[in-house]
Amino acid sequence: MKVSLIVSIYNGADILPITVPPLLNQDYPSEQLEIIMVDDASTDGTAELLENPEWREKCRVIRHEGNRGRTAARNSGVRTSTGELLIFVDCDIELPPDFVSRHASRYTDEQTVGLLSNLLPHSTELLDKYHRYLFEGKRGA
């Protein structure tokens, strides 16, 4: 199954050197994987990073002239995609090497029409306290 992985980016220069290599090294067959990176008019050097020849060899880059938002970035990726399956991620997500293959394997069941997932942050005491604050319903002004 041909898969299009669409990455929306805005001012990701600080995080892209960490998150792009795992994107480019997925264990899914490269001839069946299309990676589309959409830069939504970043102002922090993201455009220059995306010119990296190693990255350009393995992905297509779309650049918006003006900032139009995440939805517009994703829609630009959709318009240029050729995959049967579209997977959307943001530029700050570190993917495991089997992310695409595991995702695509779920579509072998004809009853599956879509998937939604969340990635949980590495647990730290600070994050645990923060999440309790957010989700225990004891917030106040």
Coordinates of C-alpha atoms in Angstrom, one line a residue:
M1 CA 0.0 0.0 0.0
K2 CA 1.4 3.4 -1.0
V3 CA 1.6 5.7 2.1
S4 CA 1.9 9.5 2.1
L5 CA 3.4 10.8 5.4
I6 CA 2.5 14.5 5.6
V7 CA 4.5 16.7 8.0
S8 CA 3.3 20.2 8.9
I9 CA 6.0 22.5 10.0
Y10 CA 6.1 26.0 11.4
N11 CA 9.3 27.4 13.0
G12 CA 10.7 23.9 13.6
A13 CA 14.4 24.7 13.1
D14 CA 15.3 23.7 16.7
I15 CA 13.5 20.4 16.6
L16 CA 13.9 19.2 13.0
P17 CA 17.4 17.8 13.4
I18 CA 16.0 15.5 16.0
T19 CA 12.7 14.5 14.4
V20 CA 13.5 14.3 10.7
P21 CA 16.1 11.4 10.8
P22 CA 13.6 9.0 12.2
L23 CA 11.0 10.1 9.6
L24 CA 13.5 9.3 6.9
N25 CA 14.5 5.9 8.3
Q26 CA 11.2 4.2 8.6
D27 CA 11.2 0.4 8.1
Y28 CA 8.4 0.7 5.5
P29 CA 9.5 0.0 1.9
S30 CA 10.9 3.3 0.5
E31 CA 9.2 2.8 -2.9
Q32 CA 5.9 2.7 -1.1
L33 CA 6.5 5.7 1.2
E34 CA 6.2 9.3 0.2
I35 CA 7.2 11.9 2.8
I36 CA 5.9 15.4 2.2
M37 CA 7.1 18.2 4.4
V38 CA 5.0 21.4 4.3
D39 CA 6.8 24.5 5.7
D40 CA 4.1 27.0 6.6
A41 CA 6.3 30.1 6.0
S42 CA 8.7 29.6 8.9
T43 CA 10.9 32.5 9.9
D44 CA 13.5 30.7 12.0
G45 CA 15.8 29.0 9.4
T46 CA 13.5 26.0 8.8
A47 CA 13.5 26.6 5.0
E48 CA 17.3 26.4 4.9
L49 CA 17.3 23.2 7.0
L50 CA 14.8 21.6 4.6
E51 CA 17.3 22.2 1.7
N52 CA 19.6 19.5 3.3
P53 CA 20.4 17.3 0.2
E54 CA 20.1 14.1 2.3
W55 CA 16.6 15.1 3.4
R56 CA 15.6 16.4 -0.1
E57 CA 16.6 13.0 -1.6
K58 CA 14.0 11.2 0.5
C59 CA 11.1 13.7 0.7
R60 CA 9.2 16.4 -1.1
V61 CA 9.2 19.9 0.4
I62 CA 6.4 22.4 -0.1
R63 CA 6.8 26.0 1.1
H64 CA 4.0 28.4 1.8
E65 CA 4.9 32.1 1.1
G66 CA 2.7 33.2 4.0
N67 CA 1.7 31.6 7.2
R68 CA -1.7 29.9 6.6
G69 CA -2.0 27.6 9.6
R70 CA -1.7 23.8 10.2
T71 CA -4.9 22.9 8.3
A72 CA -3.7 24.7 5.2
A73 CA -0.3 23.0 5.5
R74 CA -2.0 19.6 5.7
N75 CA -4.3 20.4 2.8
S76 CA -1.3 21.4 0.7
G77 CA 0.3 18.0 1.5
V78 CA -2.9 16.2 0.6
R79 CA -3.2 18.0 -2.8
T80 CA 0.3 16.8 -3.8
S81 CA 0.1 13.3 -2.2
T82 CA -0.1 10.1 -4.2
G83 CA -0.6 7.6 -1.4
E84 CA -3.7 5.5 -0.8
L85 CA -3.2 6.1 2.9
L86 CA -2.4 9.5 4.3
I87 CA -0.7 9.9 7.7
F88 CA -0.5 13.4 9.3
V89 CA 2.2 14.3 11.9
D90 CA 3.5 17.6 13.2
C91 CA 7.2 18.4 13.0
D92 CA 7.8 18.0 16.8
I93 CA 6.8 14.3 16.9
E94 CA 9.7 11.8 17.2
L95 CA 8.5 8.6 15.4
P96 CA 9.7 5.1 16.1
P97 CA 11.2 3.3 13.1
D98 CA 8.1 1.1 12.7
F99 CA 5.5 3.9 13.0
V100 CA 4.4 3.8 9.3
S101 CA 4.5 0.0 9.0
R102 CA 2.5 -0.5 12.2
H103 CA 0.0 2.1 11.1
A104 CA -0.4 0.7 7.6
S105 CA -0.8 -2.9 8.9
R106 CA -4.0 -1.8 10.6
Y107 CA -5.6 -1.3 7.1
T108 CA -5.5 -4.9 6.1
D109 CA -8.8 -5.3 7.9
E110 CA -11.5 -4.2 5.4
Q111 CA -13.6 -3.0 8.4
T112 CA -11.0 -0.4 9.3
V113 CA -11.8 3.0 7.8
G114 CA -9.5 5.3 9.9
L115 CA -7.2 5.5 12.8
L116 CA -6.5 8.1 15.5
S117 CA -3.7 7.9 17.9
N118 CA -1.9 10.0 20.5
L119 CA 1.7 9.9 21.6
L120 CA 2.3 10.2 25.3
P121 CA 5.3 12.1 26.5
H122 CA 8.0 10.4 28.4
S123 CA 6.8 10.5 32.0
T124 CA 8.7 12.8 34.4
E125 CA 7.6 14.0 37.8
L126 CA 7.1 17.5 36.4
L127 CA 4.9 16.3 33.5
D128 CA 2.9 14.0 35.9
K129 CA 2.1 17.0 38.1
Y130 CA 1.3 19.1 35.0
H131 CA -1.1 16.4 33.7
R132 CA -2.8 16.0 37.0
Y133 CA -3.3 19.8 37.1
L134 CA -4.8 19.7 33.6
F135 CA -6.9 16.6 33.8
E136 CA -8.1 16.2 37.4
G137 CA -10.6 19.1 37.1
K138 CA -9.3 21.0 40.1
R139 CA -8.3 24.1 38.2
G140 CA -9.5 27.5 39.2
A141 CA -8.8 31.1 38.5

